[in-house]
């Protein structure tokens, strides 16, 4: 298999590529992730995934052959509001209070650049996540774990937060940040086989 450049430093995305035995190297994209209010919230992940791919391509020497570049972006969305990575514990707490006993949506978009064809294709995955009604004790316990650091929405579904989630409708790997089926589908469409 040809190596893929992963335009992300996310350990979860790296774990998924390792799980699938896809060779990769990481190049962090240098982009501004603030978005215009003119863009529909639901379109933000696809736009940012594409921007991450293009930023990595622009950062490489012009004469370098670029085989594959994979970008991904995940947002947590509730009532039209995007919940990013909390800046501090107080913000993480306010996010979790808003999710308590309710359902929100996680949207992850993938963008794959095919260097042979010089095209970028995308896929979008959506998953609904429902939290239990959180007690004060549960809320404080989760905040004390520190797991909310660097996590969109202030929680990690693949770790301790899973005990607070009553239902997911869709793909858990979408919530983790790299939807496995959509990744397989986009690679297969571009004739990149992982079945070796």
mmCIF file with all atom_site columns, C-alpha atoms in Angstrom:
data_model
loop_
_atom_site.group_PDB
_atom_site.id
_atom_site.type_symbol
_atom_site.label_atom_id
_atom_site.label_alt_id
_atom_site.label_comp_id
_atom_site.label_asym_id
_atom_site.label_entity_id
_atom_site.label_seq_id
_atom_site.pdbx_PDB_ins_code
_atom_site.Cartn_x
_atom_site.Cartn_y
_atom_site.Cartn_z
_atom_site.occupancy
_atom_site.B_iso_or_equiv
_atom_site.pdbx_formal_charge
_atom_site.auth_seq_id
_atom_site.auth_comp_id
_atom_site.auth_asym_id
_atom_site.auth_atom_id
_atom_site.pdbx_PDB_model_num
ATOM 1   C CA . UNK A 1 1   ? 0.000   0.000  0.000   1.00 0.00 ? 1   UNK A CA 1
ATOM 2   C CA . UNK A 1 2   ? 1.130   3.506  -0.761  1.00 0.00 ? 2   UNK A CA 1
ATOM 3   C CA . UNK A 1 3   ? 1.647   5.760  2.242   1.00 0.00 ? 3   UNK A CA 1
ATOM 4   C CA . UNK A 1 4   ? -0.959  8.411  2.944   1.00 0.00 ? 4   UNK A CA 1
ATOM 5   C CA . UNK A 1 5   ? -0.224  11.842 4.381   1.00 0.00 ? 5   UNK A CA 1
ATOM 6   C CA . UNK A 1 6   ? -2.596  12.422 7.293   1.00 0.00 ? 6   UNK A CA 1
ATOM 7   C CA . UNK A 1 7   ? -3.392  16.129 7.625   1.00 0.00 ? 7   UNK A CA 1
ATOM 8   C CA . UNK A 1 8   ? -4.132  15.804 11.345  1.00 0.00 ? 8   UNK A CA 1
ATOM 9   C CA . UNK A 1 9   ? -2.300  15.282 14.624  1.00 0.00 ? 9   UNK A CA 1
ATOM 10  C CA . UNK A 1 10  ? -5.280  13.458 16.181  1.00 0.00 ? 10  UNK A CA 1
ATOM 11  C CA . UNK A 1 11  ? -4.130  10.302 18.004  1.00 0.00 ? 11  UNK A CA 1
ATOM 12  C CA . UNK A 1 12  ? -7.586  8.755  17.397  1.00 0.00 ? 12  UNK A CA 1
ATOM 13  C CA . UNK A 1 13  ? -7.307  9.201  13.625  1.00 0.00 ? 13  UNK A CA 1
ATOM 14  C CA . UNK A 1 14  ? -3.818  7.708  13.719  1.00 0.00 ? 14  UNK A CA 1
ATOM 15  C CA . UNK A 1 15  ? -5.089  4.713  15.718  1.00 0.00 ? 15  UNK A CA 1
ATOM 16  C CA . UNK A 1 16  ? -7.762  4.016  13.093  1.00 0.00 ? 16  UNK A CA 1
ATOM 17  C CA . UNK A 1 17  ? -5.239  4.131  10.223  1.00 0.00 ? 17  UNK A CA 1
ATOM 18  C CA . UNK A 1 18  ? -2.985  1.749  12.214  1.00 0.00 ? 18  UNK A CA 1
ATOM 19  C CA . UNK A 1 19  ? -5.962  -0.562 12.839  1.00 0.00 ? 19  UNK A CA 1
ATOM 20  C CA . UNK A 1 20  ? -6.507  -0.747 9.061   1.00 0.00 ? 20  UNK A CA 1
ATOM 21  C CA . UNK A 1 21  ? -2.743  -1.245 8.429   1.00 0.00 ? 21  UNK A CA 1
ATOM 22  C CA . UNK A 1 22  ? -2.651  1.852  6.224   1.00 0.00 ? 22  UNK A CA 1
ATOM 23  C CA . UNK A 1 23  ? 0.882   3.317  6.127   1.00 0.00 ? 23  UNK A CA 1
ATOM 24  C CA . UNK A 1 24  ? 0.870   7.028  6.859   1.00 0.00 ? 24  UNK A CA 1
ATOM 25  C CA . UNK A 1 25  ? 2.868   10.001 8.007   1.00 0.00 ? 25  UNK A CA 1
ATOM 26  C CA . UNK A 1 26  ? 1.509   13.073 9.731   1.00 0.00 ? 26  UNK A CA 1
ATOM 27  C CA . UNK A 1 27  ? 1.819   16.634 8.474   1.00 0.00 ? 27  UNK A CA 1
ATOM 28  C CA . UNK A 1 28  ? -0.044  19.189 10.553  1.00 0.00 ? 28  UNK A CA 1
ATOM 29  C CA . UNK A 1 29  ? -2.022  21.593 8.388   1.00 0.00 ? 29  UNK A CA 1
ATOM 30  C CA . UNK A 1 30  ? -1.605  25.254 9.198   1.00 0.00 ? 30  UNK A CA 1
ATOM 31  C CA . UNK A 1 31  ? -5.109  26.675 8.755   1.00 0.00 ? 31  UNK A CA 1
ATOM 32  C CA . UNK A 1 32  ? -7.376  29.138 10.479  1.00 0.00 ? 32  UNK A CA 1
ATOM 33  C CA . UNK A 1 33  ? -10.364 27.110 11.689  1.00 0.00 ? 33  UNK A CA 1
ATOM 34  C CA . UNK A 1 34  ? -12.580 30.111 12.377  1.00 0.00 ? 34  UNK A CA 1
ATOM 35  C CA . UNK A 1 35  ? -15.514 30.054 9.993   1.00 0.00 ? 35  UNK A CA 1
ATOM 36  C CA . UNK A 1 36  ? -17.733 32.662 8.476   1.00 0.00 ? 36  UNK A CA 1
ATOM 37  C CA . UNK A 1 37  ? -21.290 33.030 9.753   1.00 0.00 ? 37  UNK A CA 1
ATOM 38  C CA . UNK A 1 38  ? -22.313 32.862 6.081   1.00 0.00 ? 38  UNK A CA 1
ATOM 39  C CA . UNK A 1 39  ? -21.460 29.149 5.969   1.00 0.00 ? 39  UNK A CA 1
ATOM 40  C CA . UNK A 1 40  ? -24.113 26.692 7.116   1.00 0.00 ? 40  UNK A CA 1
ATOM 41  C CA . UNK A 1 41  ? -22.853 24.954 10.290  1.00 0.00 ? 41  UNK A CA 1
ATOM 42  C CA . UNK A 1 42  ? -23.434 21.547 8.720   1.00 0.00 ? 42  UNK A CA 1
ATOM 43  C CA . UNK A 1 43  ? -21.050 22.391 5.846   1.00 0.00 ? 43  UNK A CA 1
ATOM 44  C CA . UNK A 1 44  ? -18.170 23.434 8.117   1.00 0.00 ? 44  UNK A CA 1
ATOM 45  C CA . UNK A 1 45  ? -16.521 19.979 8.513   1.00 0.00 ? 45  UNK A CA 1
ATOM 46  C CA . UNK A 1 46  ? -16.324 19.332 4.762   1.00 0.00 ? 46  UNK A CA 1
ATOM 47  C CA . UNK A 1 47  ? -14.943 22.820 4.100   1.00 0.00 ? 47  UNK A CA 1
ATOM 48  C CA . UNK A 1 48  ? -12.292 22.449 6.837   1.00 0.00 ? 48  UNK A CA 1
ATOM 49  C CA . UNK A 1 49  ? -11.333 18.907 5.769   1.00 0.00 ? 49  UNK A CA 1
ATOM 50  C CA . UNK A 1 50  ? -10.703 20.218 2.236   1.00 0.00 ? 50  UNK A CA 1
ATOM 51  C CA . UNK A 1 51  ? -8.759  23.211 3.581   1.00 0.00 ? 51  UNK A CA 1
ATOM 52  C CA . UNK A 1 52  ? -6.541  20.918 5.689   1.00 0.00 ? 52  UNK A CA 1
ATOM 53  C CA . UNK A 1 53  ? -5.692  18.838 2.612   1.00 0.00 ? 53  UNK A CA 1
ATOM 54  C CA . UNK A 1 54  ? -4.913  21.919 0.506   1.00 0.00 ? 54  UNK A CA 1
ATOM 55  C CA . UNK A 1 55  ? -2.774  23.452 3.300   1.00 0.00 ? 55  UNK A CA 1
ATOM 56  C CA . UNK A 1 56  ? -0.639  20.292 3.447   1.00 0.00 ? 56  UNK A CA 1
ATOM 57  C CA . UNK A 1 57  ? -0.274  20.185 -0.346  1.00 0.00 ? 57  UNK A CA 1
ATOM 58  C CA . UNK A 1 58  ? 0.810   23.860 -0.382  1.00 0.00 ? 58  UNK A CA 1
ATOM 59  C CA . UNK A 1 59  ? 3.365   23.184 2.383   1.00 0.00 ? 59  UNK A CA 1
ATOM 60  C CA . UNK A 1 60  ? 5.217   20.531 0.350   1.00 0.00 ? 60  UNK A CA 1
ATOM 61  C CA . UNK A 1 61  ? 8.071   21.372 -2.054  1.00 0.00 ? 61  UNK A CA 1
ATOM 62  C CA . UNK A 1 62  ? 6.653   22.058 -5.547  1.00 0.00 ? 62  UNK A CA 1
ATOM 63  C CA . UNK A 1 63  ? 8.736   19.303 -7.181  1.00 0.00 ? 63  UNK A CA 1
ATOM 64  C CA . UNK A 1 64  ? 7.649   16.646 -4.669  1.00 0.00 ? 64  UNK A CA 1
ATOM 65  C CA . UNK A 1 65  ? 5.263   14.017 -5.959  1.00 0.00 ? 65  UNK A CA 1
ATOM 66  C CA . UNK A 1 66  ? 2.192   13.891 -3.737  1.00 0.00 ? 66  UNK A CA 1
ATOM 67  C CA . UNK A 1 67  ? 0.475   10.498 -3.657  1.00 0.00 ? 67  UNK A CA 1
ATOM 68  C CA . UNK A 1 68  ? -2.421  10.719 -1.153  1.00 0.00 ? 68  UNK A CA 1
ATOM 69  C CA . UNK A 1 69  ? -3.459  13.313 1.433   1.00 0.00 ? 69  UNK A CA 1
ATOM 70  C CA . UNK A 1 70  ? -6.276  12.641 3.903   1.00 0.00 ? 70  UNK A CA 1
ATOM 71  C CA . UNK A 1 71  ? -7.948  15.392 5.897   1.00 0.00 ? 71  UNK A CA 1
ATOM 72  C CA . UNK A 1 72  ? -10.796 15.125 8.390   1.00 0.00 ? 72  UNK A CA 1
ATOM 73  C CA . UNK A 1 73  ? -12.795 17.487 10.533  1.00 0.00 ? 73  UNK A CA 1
ATOM 74  C CA . UNK A 1 74  ? -15.375 16.817 13.222  1.00 0.00 ? 74  UNK A CA 1
ATOM 75  C CA . UNK A 1 75  ? -17.968 19.102 14.741  1.00 0.00 ? 75  UNK A CA 1
ATOM 76  C CA . UNK A 1 76  ? -20.519 18.608 17.491  1.00 0.00 ? 76  UNK A CA 1
ATOM 77  C CA . UNK A 1 77  ? -23.790 20.332 16.661  1.00 0.00 ? 77  UNK A CA 1
ATOM 78  C CA . UNK A 1 78  ? -26.904 20.997 18.762  1.00 0.00 ? 78  UNK A CA 1
ATOM 79  C CA . UNK A 1 79  ? -29.726 23.379 17.846  1.00 0.00 ? 79  UNK A CA 1
ATOM 80  C CA . UNK A 1 80  ? -27.543 24.962 15.149  1.00 0.00 ? 80  UNK A CA 1
ATOM 81  C CA . UNK A 1 81  ? -24.700 25.721 17.583  1.00 0.00 ? 81  UNK A CA 1
ATOM 82  C CA . UNK A 1 82  ? -21.219 24.265 17.040  1.00 0.00 ? 82  UNK A CA 1
ATOM 83  C CA . UNK A 1 83  ? -19.488 22.943 20.156  1.00 0.00 ? 83  UNK A CA 1
ATOM 84  C CA . UNK A 1 84  ? -15.743 23.019 19.566  1.00 0.00 ? 84  UNK A CA 1
ATOM 85  C CA . UNK A 1 85  ? -12.910 22.021 21.870  1.00 0.00 ? 85  UNK A CA 1
ATOM 86  C CA . UNK A 1 86  ? -13.558 23.617 25.267  1.00 0.00 ? 86  UNK A CA 1
ATOM 87  C CA . UNK A 1 87  ? -11.082 26.325 26.223  1.00 0.00 ? 87  UNK A CA 1
ATOM 88  C CA . UNK A 1 88  ? -11.247 25.418 29.917  1.00 0.00 ? 88  UNK A CA 1
ATOM 89  C CA . UNK A 1 89  ? -13.058 23.243 32.456  1.00 0.00 ? 89  UNK A CA 1
ATOM 90  C CA . UNK A 1 90  ? -15.875 25.773 32.900  1.00 0.00 ? 90  UNK A CA 1
ATOM 91  C CA . UNK A 1 91  ? -16.675 25.642 29.189  1.00 0.00 ? 91  UNK A CA 1
ATOM 92  C CA . UNK A 1 92  ? -16.475 21.824 29.194  1.00 0.00 ? 92  UNK A CA 1
ATOM 93  C CA . UNK A 1 93  ? -18.940 21.803 32.087  1.00 0.00 ? 93  UNK A CA 1
ATOM 94  C CA . UNK A 1 94  ? -21.366 24.095 30.262  1.00 0.00 ? 94  UNK A CA 1
ATOM 95  C CA . UNK A 1 95  ? -21.210 21.849 27.155  1.00 0.00 ? 95  UNK A CA 1
ATOM 96  C CA . UNK A 1 96  ? -21.916 18.708 29.186  1.00 0.00 ? 96  UNK A CA 1
ATOM 97  C CA . UNK A 1 97  ? -24.800 20.399 31.022  1.00 0.00 ? 97  UNK A CA 1
ATOM 98  C CA . UNK A 1 98  ? -26.317 21.284 27.642  1.00 0.00 ? 98  UNK A CA 1
ATOM 99  C CA . UNK A 1 99  ? -25.917 17.683 26.420  1.00 0.00 ? 99  UNK A CA 1
ATOM 100 C CA . UNK A 1 100 ? -27.312 16.135 29.631  1.00 0.00 ? 100 UNK A CA 1
ATOM 101 C CA . UNK A 1 101 ? -30.492 14.147 28.903  1.00 0.00 ? 101 UNK A CA 1
ATOM 102 C CA . UNK A 1 102 ? -30.529 15.314 25.287  1.00 0.00 ? 102 UNK A CA 1
ATOM 103 C CA . UNK A 1 103 ? -29.449 14.270 21.793  1.00 0.00 ? 103 UNK A CA 1
ATOM 104 C CA . UNK A 1 104 ? -26.922 16.128 19.658  1.00 0.00 ? 104 UNK A CA 1
ATOM 105 C CA . UNK A 1 105 ? -25.311 15.400 16.305  1.00 0.00 ? 105 UNK A CA 1
ATOM 106 C CA . UNK A 1 106 ? -21.690 14.740 15.428  1.00 0.00 ? 106 UNK A CA 1
ATOM 107 C CA . UNK A 1 107 ? -20.619 15.390 11.837  1.00 0.00 ? 107 UNK A CA 1
ATOM 108 C CA . UNK A 1 108 ? -17.253 14.222 10.513  1.00 0.00 ? 108 UNK A CA 1
ATOM 109 C CA . UNK A 1 109 ? -16.124 14.973 6.962   1.00 0.00 ? 109 UNK A CA 1
ATOM 110 C CA . UNK A 1 110 ? -13.255 13.318 5.118   1.00 0.00 ? 110 UNK A CA 1
ATOM 111 C CA . UNK A 1 111 ? -11.361 14.781 2.175   1.00 0.00 ? 111 UNK A CA 1
ATOM 112 C CA . UNK A 1 112 ? -8.983  12.585 0.162   1.00 0.00 ? 112 UNK A CA 1
ATOM 113 C CA . UNK A 1 113 ? -6.565  13.993 -2.414  1.00 0.00 ? 113 UNK A CA 1
ATOM 114 C CA . UNK A 1 114 ? -5.513  11.567 -5.129  1.00 0.00 ? 114 UNK A CA 1
ATOM 115 C CA . UNK A 1 115 ? -2.139  12.739 -6.468  1.00 0.00 ? 115 UNK A CA 1
ATOM 116 C CA . UNK A 1 116 ? -2.329  10.591 -9.614  1.00 0.00 ? 116 UNK A CA 1
ATOM 117 C CA . UNK A 1 117 ? -5.677  12.053 -10.716 1.00 0.00 ? 117 UNK A CA 1
ATOM 118 C CA . UNK A 1 118 ? -5.130  15.450 -9.026  1.00 0.00 ? 118 UNK A CA 1
ATOM 119 C CA . UNK A 1 119 ? -8.625  15.384 -7.526  1.00 0.00 ? 119 UNK A CA 1
ATOM 120 C CA . UNK A 1 120 ? -10.067 15.699 -4.035  1.00 0.00 ? 120 UNK A CA 1
ATOM 121 C CA . UNK A 1 121 ? -13.162 13.734 -3.062  1.00 0.00 ? 121 UNK A CA 1
ATOM 122 C CA . UNK A 1 122 ? -15.154 13.971 0.162   1.00 0.00 ? 122 UNK A CA 1
ATOM 123 C CA . UNK A 1 123 ? -17.482 11.968 2.371   1.00 0.00 ? 123 UNK A CA 1
ATOM 124 C CA . UNK A 1 124 ? -19.612 13.130 5.295   1.00 0.00 ? 124 UNK A CA 1
ATOM 125 C CA . UNK A 1 125 ? -20.761 10.965 8.196   1.00 0.00 ? 125 UNK A CA 1
ATOM 126 C CA . UNK A 1 126 ? -23.431 11.935 10.741  1.00 0.00 ? 126 UNK A CA 1
ATOM 127 C CA . UNK A 1 127 ? -24.164 10.327 14.084  1.00 0.00 ? 127 UNK A CA 1
ATOM 128 C CA . UNK A 1 128 ? -26.669 11.200 16.804  1.00 0.00 ? 128 UNK A CA 1
ATOM 129 C CA . UNK A 1 129 ? -25.450 10.897 20.397  1.00 0.00 ? 129 UNK A CA 1
ATOM 130 C CA . UNK A 1 130 ? -27.750 10.848 23.435  1.00 0.00 ? 130 UNK A CA 1
ATOM 131 C CA . UNK A 1 131 ? -26.469 11.527 26.951  1.00 0.00 ? 131 UNK A CA 1
ATOM 132 C CA . UNK A 1 132 ? -28.166 10.292 30.111  1.00 0.00 ? 132 UNK A CA 1
ATOM 133 C CA . UNK A 1 133 ? -29.403 12.867 32.610  1.00 0.00 ? 133 UNK A CA 1
ATOM 134 C CA . UNK A 1 134 ? -26.125 13.627 34.343  1.00 0.00 ? 134 UNK A CA 1
ATOM 135 C CA . UNK A 1 135 ? -26.026 13.882 38.116  1.00 0.00 ? 135 UNK A CA 1
ATOM 136 C CA . UNK A 1 136 ? -23.767 16.502 39.698  1.00 0.00 ? 136 UNK A CA 1
ATOM 137 C CA . UNK A 1 137 ? -21.527 13.672 40.908  1.00 0.00 ? 137 UNK A CA 1
ATOM 138 C CA . UNK A 1 138 ? -21.191 12.200 37.390  1.00 0.00 ? 138 UNK A CA 1
ATOM 139 C CA . UNK A 1 139 ? -20.539 15.603 35.860  1.00 0.00 ? 139 UNK A CA 1
ATOM 140 C CA . UNK A 1 140 ? -17.815 16.446 38.375  1.00 0.00 ? 140 UNK A CA 1
ATOM 141 C CA . UNK A 1 141 ? -16.256 12.977 38.070  1.00 0.00 ? 141 UNK A CA 1
ATOM 142 C CA . UNK A 1 142 ? -16.020 13.287 34.284  1.00 0.00 ? 142 UNK A CA 1
ATOM 143 C CA . UNK A 1 143 ? -14.595 16.808 34.419  1.00 0.00 ? 143 UNK A CA 1
ATOM 144 C CA . UNK A 1 144 ? -12.004 15.614 36.954  1.00 0.00 ? 144 UNK A CA 1
ATOM 145 C CA . UNK A 1 145 ? -10.798 12.907 34.520  1.00 0.00 ? 145 UNK A CA 1
ATOM 146 C CA . UNK A 1 146 ? -9.504  15.701 32.245  1.00 0.00 ? 146 UNK A CA 1
ATOM 147 C CA . UNK A 1 147 ? -10.698 13.738 29.220  1.00 0.00 ? 147 UNK A CA 1
ATOM 148 C CA . UNK A 1 148 ? -12.499 16.821 27.905  1.00 0.00 ? 148 UNK A CA 1
ATOM 149 C CA . UNK A 1 149 ? -9.142  18.451 26.981  1.00 0.00 ? 149 UNK A CA 1
ATOM 150 C CA . UNK A 1 150 ? -8.813  18.796 23.204  1.00 0.00 ? 150 UNK A CA 1
ATOM 151 C CA . UNK A 1 151 ? -12.088 16.957 22.490  1.00 0.00 ? 151 UNK A CA 1
ATOM 152 C CA . UNK A 1 152 ? -14.813 18.461 20.309  1.00 0.00 ? 152 UNK A CA 1
ATOM 153 C CA . UNK A 1 153 ? -17.868 18.870 22.501  1.00 0.00 ? 153 UNK A CA 1
ATOM 154 C CA . UNK A 1 154 ? -15.780 18.228 25.616  1.00 0.00 ? 154 UNK A CA 1
ATOM 155 C CA . UNK A 1 155 ? -16.040 14.420 25.695  1.00 0.00 ? 155 UNK A CA 1
ATOM 156 C CA . UNK A 1 156 ? -14.446 11.286 24.238  1.00 0.00 ? 156 UNK A CA 1
ATOM 157 C CA . UNK A 1 157 ? -16.956 8.596  23.274  1.00 0.00 ? 157 UNK A CA 1
ATOM 158 C CA . UNK A 1 158 ? -14.230 5.966  22.859  1.00 0.00 ? 158 UNK A CA 1
ATOM 159 C CA . UNK A 1 159 ? -13.159 6.350  26.468  1.00 0.00 ? 159 UNK A CA 1
ATOM 160 C CA . UNK A 1 160 ? -14.744 7.089  29.855  1.00 0.00 ? 160 UNK A CA 1
ATOM 161 C CA . UNK A 1 161 ? -17.567 9.247  28.453  1.00 0.00 ? 161 UNK A CA 1
ATOM 162 C CA . UNK A 1 162 ? -19.102 6.062  27.031  1.00 0.00 ? 162 UNK A CA 1
ATOM 163 C CA . UNK A 1 163 ? -20.646 5.298  30.444  1.00 0.00 ? 163 UNK A CA 1
ATOM 164 C CA . UNK A 1 164 ? -22.658 8.543  30.211  1.00 0.00 ? 164 UNK A CA 1
ATOM 165 C CA . UNK A 1 165 ? -24.088 7.882  26.733  1.00 0.00 ? 165 UNK A CA 1
ATOM 166 C CA . UNK A 1 166 ? -27.379 6.006  26.461  1.00 0.00 ? 166 UNK A CA 1
ATOM 167 C CA . UNK A 1 167 ? -27.614 5.744  22.673  1.00 0.00 ? 167 UNK A CA 1
ATOM 168 C CA . UNK A 1 168 ? -25.783 6.417  19.452  1.00 0.00 ? 168 UNK A CA 1
ATOM 169 C CA . UNK A 1 169 ? -27.493 6.360  16.075  1.00 0.00 ? 169 UNK A CA 1
ATOM 170 C CA . UNK A 1 170 ? -24.851 5.984  13.401  1.00 0.00 ? 170 UNK A CA 1
ATOM 171 C CA . UNK A 1 171 ? -21.139 5.256  13.532  1.00 0.00 ? 171 UNK A CA 1
ATOM 172 C CA . UNK A 1 172 ? -19.047 5.438  16.689  1.00 0.00 ? 172 UNK A CA 1
ATOM 173 C CA . UNK A 1 173 ? -15.933 5.981  14.539  1.00 0.00 ? 173 UNK A CA 1
ATOM 174 C CA . UNK A 1 174 ? -17.644 9.131  13.162  1.00 0.00 ? 174 UNK A CA 1
ATOM 175 C CA . UNK A 1 175 ? -17.769 10.496 16.718  1.00 0.00 ? 175 UNK A CA 1
ATOM 176 C CA . UNK A 1 176 ? -14.153 9.395  17.290  1.00 0.00 ? 176 UNK A CA 1
ATOM 177 C CA . UNK A 1 177 ? -13.142 11.531 14.295  1.00 0.00 ? 177 UNK A CA 1
ATOM 178 C CA . UNK A 1 178 ? -12.502 9.143  11.382  1.00 0.00 ? 178 UNK A CA 1
ATOM 179 C CA . UNK A 1 179 ? -15.553 7.199  10.165  1.00 0.00 ? 179 UNK A CA 1
ATOM 180 C CA . UNK A 1 180 ? -14.222 3.807  9.100   1.00 0.00 ? 180 UNK A CA 1
ATOM 181 C CA . UNK A 1 181 ? -16.874 2.877  6.530   1.00 0.00 ? 181 UNK A CA 1
ATOM 182 C CA . UNK A 1 182 ? -16.668 6.263  4.790   1.00 0.00 ? 182 UNK A CA 1
ATOM 183 C CA . UNK A 1 183 ? -12.862 6.034  4.801   1.00 0.00 ? 183 UNK A CA 1
ATOM 184 C CA . UNK A 1 184 ? -13.000 2.575  3.212   1.00 0.00 ? 184 UNK A CA 1
ATOM 185 C CA . UNK A 1 185 ? -15.603 3.770  0.686   1.00 0.00 ? 185 UNK A CA 1
ATOM 186 C CA . UNK A 1 186 ? -13.616 6.848  -0.403  1.00 0.00 ? 186 UNK A CA 1
ATOM 187 C CA . UNK A 1 187 ? -10.375 4.827  -0.717  1.00 0.00 ? 187 UNK A CA 1
ATOM 188 C CA . UNK A 1 188 ? -12.149 2.112  -2.699  1.00 0.00 ? 188 UNK A CA 1
ATOM 189 C CA . UNK A 1 189 ? -13.640 4.739  -5.046  1.00 0.00 ? 189 UNK A CA 1
ATOM 190 C CA . UNK A 1 190 ? -10.111 6.024  -5.746  1.00 0.00 ? 190 UNK A CA 1
ATOM 191 C CA . UNK A 1 191 ? -8.727  2.485  -6.379  1.00 0.00 ? 191 UNK A CA 1
ATOM 192 C CA . UNK A 1 192 ? -6.696  2.431  -3.144  1.00 0.00 ? 192 UNK A CA 1
ATOM 193 C CA . UNK A 1 193 ? -7.061  -1.105 -1.836  1.00 0.00 ? 193 UNK A CA 1
ATOM 194 C CA . UNK A 1 194 ? -6.619  -1.905 1.843   1.00 0.00 ? 194 UNK A CA 1
ATOM 195 C CA . UNK A 1 195 ? -7.515  -5.569 1.282   1.00 0.00 ? 195 UNK A CA 1
ATOM 196 C CA . UNK A 1 196 ? -3.905  -6.716 0.867   1.00 0.00 ? 196 UNK A CA 1
#
